[in-house]
mmCIF file of C-alpha atoms and ligand atoms in Angstrom:
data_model
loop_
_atom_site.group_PDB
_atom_site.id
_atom_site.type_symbol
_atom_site.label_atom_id
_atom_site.label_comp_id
_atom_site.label_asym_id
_atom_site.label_seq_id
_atom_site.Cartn_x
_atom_site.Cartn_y
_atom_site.Cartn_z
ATOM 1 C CA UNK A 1 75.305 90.113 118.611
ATOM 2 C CA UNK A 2 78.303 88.577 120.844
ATOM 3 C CA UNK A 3 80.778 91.327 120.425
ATOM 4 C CA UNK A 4 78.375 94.245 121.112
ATOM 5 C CA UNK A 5 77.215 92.304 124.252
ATOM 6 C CA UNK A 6 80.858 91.661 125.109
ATOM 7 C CA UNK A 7 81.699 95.011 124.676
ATOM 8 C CA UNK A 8 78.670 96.391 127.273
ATOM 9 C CA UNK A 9 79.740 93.876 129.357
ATOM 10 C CA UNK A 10 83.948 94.839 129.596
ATOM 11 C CA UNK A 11 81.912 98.734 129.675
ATOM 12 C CA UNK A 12 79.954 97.518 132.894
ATOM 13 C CA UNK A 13 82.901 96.214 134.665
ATOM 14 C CA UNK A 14 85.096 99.258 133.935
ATOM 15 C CA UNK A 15 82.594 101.864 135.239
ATOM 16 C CA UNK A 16 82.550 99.681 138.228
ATOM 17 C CA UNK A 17 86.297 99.104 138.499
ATOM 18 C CA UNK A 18 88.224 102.147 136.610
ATOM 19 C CA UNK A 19 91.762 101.275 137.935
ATOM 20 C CA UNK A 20 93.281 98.164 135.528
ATOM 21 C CA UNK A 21 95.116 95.673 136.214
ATOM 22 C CA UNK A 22 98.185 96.342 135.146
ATOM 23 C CA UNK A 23 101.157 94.209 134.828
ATOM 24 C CA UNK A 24 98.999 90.567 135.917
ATOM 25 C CA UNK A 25 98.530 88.520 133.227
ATOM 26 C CA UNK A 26 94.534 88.498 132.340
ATOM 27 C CA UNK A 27 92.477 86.108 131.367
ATOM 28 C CA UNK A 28 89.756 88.055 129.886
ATOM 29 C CA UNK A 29 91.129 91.368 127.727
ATOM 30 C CA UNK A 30 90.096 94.755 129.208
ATOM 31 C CA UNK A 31 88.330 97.169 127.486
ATOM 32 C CA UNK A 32 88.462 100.538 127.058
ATOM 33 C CA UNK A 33 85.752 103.680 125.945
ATOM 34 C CA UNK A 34 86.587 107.514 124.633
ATOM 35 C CA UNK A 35 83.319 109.010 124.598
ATOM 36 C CA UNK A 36 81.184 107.084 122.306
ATOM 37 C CA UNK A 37 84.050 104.880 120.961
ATOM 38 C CA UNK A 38 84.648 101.514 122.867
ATOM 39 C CA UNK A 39 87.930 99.236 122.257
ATOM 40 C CA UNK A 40 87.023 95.527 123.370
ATOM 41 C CA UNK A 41 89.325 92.196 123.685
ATOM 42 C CA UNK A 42 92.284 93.743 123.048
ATOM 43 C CA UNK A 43 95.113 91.400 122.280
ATOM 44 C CA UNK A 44 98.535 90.544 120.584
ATOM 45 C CA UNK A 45 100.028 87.316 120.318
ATOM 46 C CA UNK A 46 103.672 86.063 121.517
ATOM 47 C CA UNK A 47 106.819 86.856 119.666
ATOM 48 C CA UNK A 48 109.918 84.657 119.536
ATOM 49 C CA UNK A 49 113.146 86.054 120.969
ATOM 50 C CA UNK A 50 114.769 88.942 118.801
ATOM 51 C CA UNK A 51 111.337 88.780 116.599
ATOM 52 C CA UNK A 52 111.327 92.679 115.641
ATOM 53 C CA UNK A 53 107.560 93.144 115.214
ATOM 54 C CA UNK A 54 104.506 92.286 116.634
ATOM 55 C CA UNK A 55 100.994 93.093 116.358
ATOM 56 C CA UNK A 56 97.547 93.805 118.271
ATOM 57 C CA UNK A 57 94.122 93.532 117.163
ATOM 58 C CA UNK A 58 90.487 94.634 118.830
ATOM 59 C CA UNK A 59 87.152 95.211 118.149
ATOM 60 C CA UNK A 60 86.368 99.097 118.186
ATOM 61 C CA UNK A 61 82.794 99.929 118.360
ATOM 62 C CA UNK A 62 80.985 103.394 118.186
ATOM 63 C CA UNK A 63 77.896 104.094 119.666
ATOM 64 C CA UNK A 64 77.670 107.658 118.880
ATOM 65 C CA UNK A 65 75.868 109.025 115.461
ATOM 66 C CA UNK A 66 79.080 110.584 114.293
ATOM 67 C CA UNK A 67 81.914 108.796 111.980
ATOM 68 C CA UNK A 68 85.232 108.547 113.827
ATOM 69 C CA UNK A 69 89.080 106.998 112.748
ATOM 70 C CA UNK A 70 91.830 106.040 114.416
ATOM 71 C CA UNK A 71 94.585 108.220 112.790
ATOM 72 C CA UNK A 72 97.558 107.105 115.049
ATOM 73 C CA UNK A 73 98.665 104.439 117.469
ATOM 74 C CA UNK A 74 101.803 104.493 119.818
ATOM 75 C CA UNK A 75 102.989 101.786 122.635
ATOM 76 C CA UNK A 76 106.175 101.450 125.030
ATOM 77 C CA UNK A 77 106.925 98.489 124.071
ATOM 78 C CA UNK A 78 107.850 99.069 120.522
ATOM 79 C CA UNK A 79 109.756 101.930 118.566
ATOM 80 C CA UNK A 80 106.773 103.180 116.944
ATOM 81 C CA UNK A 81 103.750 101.733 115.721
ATOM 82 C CA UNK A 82 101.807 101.990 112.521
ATOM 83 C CA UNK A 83 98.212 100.949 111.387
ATOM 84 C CA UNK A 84 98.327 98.006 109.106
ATOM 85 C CA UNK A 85 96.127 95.886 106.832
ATOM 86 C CA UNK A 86 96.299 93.282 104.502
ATOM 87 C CA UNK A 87 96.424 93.693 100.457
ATOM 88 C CA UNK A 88 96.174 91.089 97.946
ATOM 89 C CA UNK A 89 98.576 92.203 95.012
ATOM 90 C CA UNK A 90 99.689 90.043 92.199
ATOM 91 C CA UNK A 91 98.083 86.997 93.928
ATOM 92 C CA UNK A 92 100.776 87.765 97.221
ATOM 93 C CA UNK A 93 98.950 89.193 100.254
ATOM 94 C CA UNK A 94 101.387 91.688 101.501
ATOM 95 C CA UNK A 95 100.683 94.511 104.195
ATOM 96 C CA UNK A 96 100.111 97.720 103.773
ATOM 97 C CA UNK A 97 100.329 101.010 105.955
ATOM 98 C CA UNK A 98 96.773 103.249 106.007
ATOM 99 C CA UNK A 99 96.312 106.364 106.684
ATOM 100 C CA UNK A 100 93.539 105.046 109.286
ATOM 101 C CA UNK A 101 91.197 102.869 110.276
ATOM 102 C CA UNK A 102 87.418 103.891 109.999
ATOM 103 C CA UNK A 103 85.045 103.381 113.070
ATOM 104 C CA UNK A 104 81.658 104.186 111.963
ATOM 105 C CA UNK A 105 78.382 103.895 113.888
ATOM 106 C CA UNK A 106 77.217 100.841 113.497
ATOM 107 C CA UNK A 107 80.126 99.466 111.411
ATOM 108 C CA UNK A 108 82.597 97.808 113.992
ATOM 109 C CA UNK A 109 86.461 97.926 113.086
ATOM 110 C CA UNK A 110 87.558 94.209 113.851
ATOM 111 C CA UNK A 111 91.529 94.203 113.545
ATOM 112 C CA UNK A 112 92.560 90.705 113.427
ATOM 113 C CA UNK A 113 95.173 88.385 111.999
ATOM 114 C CA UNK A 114 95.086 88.458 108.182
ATOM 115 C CA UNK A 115 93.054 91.882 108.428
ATOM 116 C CA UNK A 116 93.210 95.466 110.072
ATOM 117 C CA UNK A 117 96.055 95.440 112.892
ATOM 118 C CA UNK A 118 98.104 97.878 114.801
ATOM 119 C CA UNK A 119 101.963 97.211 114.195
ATOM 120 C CA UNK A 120 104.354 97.318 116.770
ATOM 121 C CA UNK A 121 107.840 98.172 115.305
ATOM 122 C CA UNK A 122 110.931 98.173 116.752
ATOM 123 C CA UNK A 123 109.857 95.799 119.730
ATOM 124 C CA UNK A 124 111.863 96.171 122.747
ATOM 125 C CA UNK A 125 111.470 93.186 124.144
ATOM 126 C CA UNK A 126 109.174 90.252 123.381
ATOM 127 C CA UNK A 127 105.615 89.640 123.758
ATOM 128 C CA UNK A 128 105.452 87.706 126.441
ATOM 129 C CA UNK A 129 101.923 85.003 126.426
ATOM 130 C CA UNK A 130 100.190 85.977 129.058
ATOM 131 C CA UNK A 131 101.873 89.672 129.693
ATOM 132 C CA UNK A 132 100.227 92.721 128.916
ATOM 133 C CA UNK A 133 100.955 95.996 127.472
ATOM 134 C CA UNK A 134 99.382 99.758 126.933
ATOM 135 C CA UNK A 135 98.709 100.535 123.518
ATOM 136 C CA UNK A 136 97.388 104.079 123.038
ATOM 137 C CA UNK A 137 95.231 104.722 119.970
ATOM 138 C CA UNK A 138 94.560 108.227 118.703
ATOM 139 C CA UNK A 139 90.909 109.084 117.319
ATOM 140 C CA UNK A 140 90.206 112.033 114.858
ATOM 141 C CA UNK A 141 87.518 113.388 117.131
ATOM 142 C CA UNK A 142 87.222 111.388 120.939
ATOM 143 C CA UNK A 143 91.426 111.907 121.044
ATOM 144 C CA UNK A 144 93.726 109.331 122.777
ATOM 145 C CA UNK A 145 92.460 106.234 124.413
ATOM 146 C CA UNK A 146 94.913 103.557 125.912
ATOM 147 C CA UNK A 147 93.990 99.964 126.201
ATOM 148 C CA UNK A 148 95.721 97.155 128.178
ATOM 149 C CA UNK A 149 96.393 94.145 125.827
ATOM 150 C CA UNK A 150 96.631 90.794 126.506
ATOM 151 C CA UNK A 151 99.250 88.689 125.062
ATOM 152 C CA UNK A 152 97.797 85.393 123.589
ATOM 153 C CA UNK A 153 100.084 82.839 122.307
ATOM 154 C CA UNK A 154 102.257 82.902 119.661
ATOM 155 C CA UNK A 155 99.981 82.383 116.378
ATOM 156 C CA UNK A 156 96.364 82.990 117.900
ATOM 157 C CA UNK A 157 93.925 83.658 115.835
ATOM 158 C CA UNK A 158 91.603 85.049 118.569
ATOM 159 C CA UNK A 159 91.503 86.637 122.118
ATOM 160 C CA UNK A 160 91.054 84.546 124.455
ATOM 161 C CA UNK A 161 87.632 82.905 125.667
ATOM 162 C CA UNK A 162 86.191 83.960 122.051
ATOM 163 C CA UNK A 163 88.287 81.730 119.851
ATOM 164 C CA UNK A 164 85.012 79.753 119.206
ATOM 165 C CA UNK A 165 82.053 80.251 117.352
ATOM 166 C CA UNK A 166 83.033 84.520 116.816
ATOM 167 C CA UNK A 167 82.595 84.675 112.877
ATOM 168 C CA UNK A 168 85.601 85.877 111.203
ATOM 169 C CA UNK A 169 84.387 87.871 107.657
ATOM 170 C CA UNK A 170 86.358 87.524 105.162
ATOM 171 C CA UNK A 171 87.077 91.162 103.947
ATOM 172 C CA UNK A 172 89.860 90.094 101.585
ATOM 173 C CA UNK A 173 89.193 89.267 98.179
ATOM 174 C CA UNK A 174 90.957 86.134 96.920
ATOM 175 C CA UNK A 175 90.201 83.275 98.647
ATOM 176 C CA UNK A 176 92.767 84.085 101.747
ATOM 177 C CA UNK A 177 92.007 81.661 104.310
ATOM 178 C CA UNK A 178 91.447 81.954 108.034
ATOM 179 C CA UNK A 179 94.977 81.202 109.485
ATOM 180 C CA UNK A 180 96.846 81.598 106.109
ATOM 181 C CA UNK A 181 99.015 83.929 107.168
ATOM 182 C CA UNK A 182 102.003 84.124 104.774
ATOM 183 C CA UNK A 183 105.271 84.980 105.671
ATOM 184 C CA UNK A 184 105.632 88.702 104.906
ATOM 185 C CA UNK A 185 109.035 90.165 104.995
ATOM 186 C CA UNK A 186 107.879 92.930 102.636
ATOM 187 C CA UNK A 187 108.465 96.119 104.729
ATOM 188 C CA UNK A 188 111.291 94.422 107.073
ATOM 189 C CA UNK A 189 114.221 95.650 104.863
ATOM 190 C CA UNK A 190 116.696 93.714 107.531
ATOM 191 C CA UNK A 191 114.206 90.288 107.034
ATOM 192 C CA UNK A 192 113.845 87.933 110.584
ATOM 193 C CA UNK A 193 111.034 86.199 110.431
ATOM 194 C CA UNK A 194 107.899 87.760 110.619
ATOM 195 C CA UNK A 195 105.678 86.096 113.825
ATOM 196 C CA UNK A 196 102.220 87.621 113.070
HETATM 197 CU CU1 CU B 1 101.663 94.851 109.691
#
């Protein structure tokens, strides 16, 4: 299976090369492991000037034989961040806060646009294609891990280099297409446009 391979891959090069690279713009994503758990490809896509959210999306994989969640998610670049998905209701998908984001063994959590994400609220600046930024996530039981993300441009659908051919499940009911991304201003009370 391409991710899993990906992921041992991004695991390989890590154990080889702890330090990352931070603050040059990467062409591949990093990836990052806490105990059993491994984060792969994150990214985030570019924001527009004065855009006040963004968001980021990975593949976290666990290879232990115990359930884990991620239960919180922080990053310097925005005010605060909050773990997202995507809810059809009355025929409008809308997004939703969760409490948190399962990672069984076995049963990959695939944040991506449309889906699962990590918010970023409160952006202090914009995402910048190309740039990268920590995010930290926060698992129930292997604790904080921080990943670099890459910034892709501005309405990605995919990290980079695996935009083609990587199936993308449909997990929402209602015929919600790939790349139909509706506007959502639901939960932005002060309503710019909404670039995710
Ligand atoms: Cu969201």
């Amino acid at each position: 299976m391409k991710l899993f391979s990906t992921a041992l891959v991004f695991s390989a090069l890590l154990a080889a090369a702890p330090a990352f690279a931070q603050g040059k713009p990467a062409a591949a994503a990093a990836a990052a492991t806490a105990g059993s758990i491994t984060i792969a490809a994150p990214w985030s896509r570019a924001t527009a000037p004065g855009a006040a959210n963004g968001a980021c999306f990975f593949v976290a994989t666990n290879a232990g034989g115990e359930a884990d969640r991620i239960v919180a998610a922080s990053s310097p670049v925005a005010q605060k961040a909050e773990l997202h998905t995507h809810r059809q209701e009355d025929g409008v998908m809308k997004m939703r806060q969760v409490e948190a984001i399962d990672v069984k063994p076995g049963e990959p959590a695939t944040l991506r646009p449309g889906g699962l994400h990590v918010m970023l609220m409160g952006l202090k600046e914009p995402l910048k294609q190309g740039a990268t930024f920590p995010v930290t996530l926060t698992f129930a039981k292997a604790g904080p891990v921080t990943v670099e993300v890459t910034v892709q441009e501005a309405g990605a659908m995919a990290p980079g280099g695996m935009a083609h051919g990587q199936p993308m499940p449909h997990q929402m009911p209602g015929g919600h297409a790939p790349g139909g991304h509706a506007p959502m201003g639901q939960h932005q009370p002060q309503n710019p446009p909404m670039k995710h």
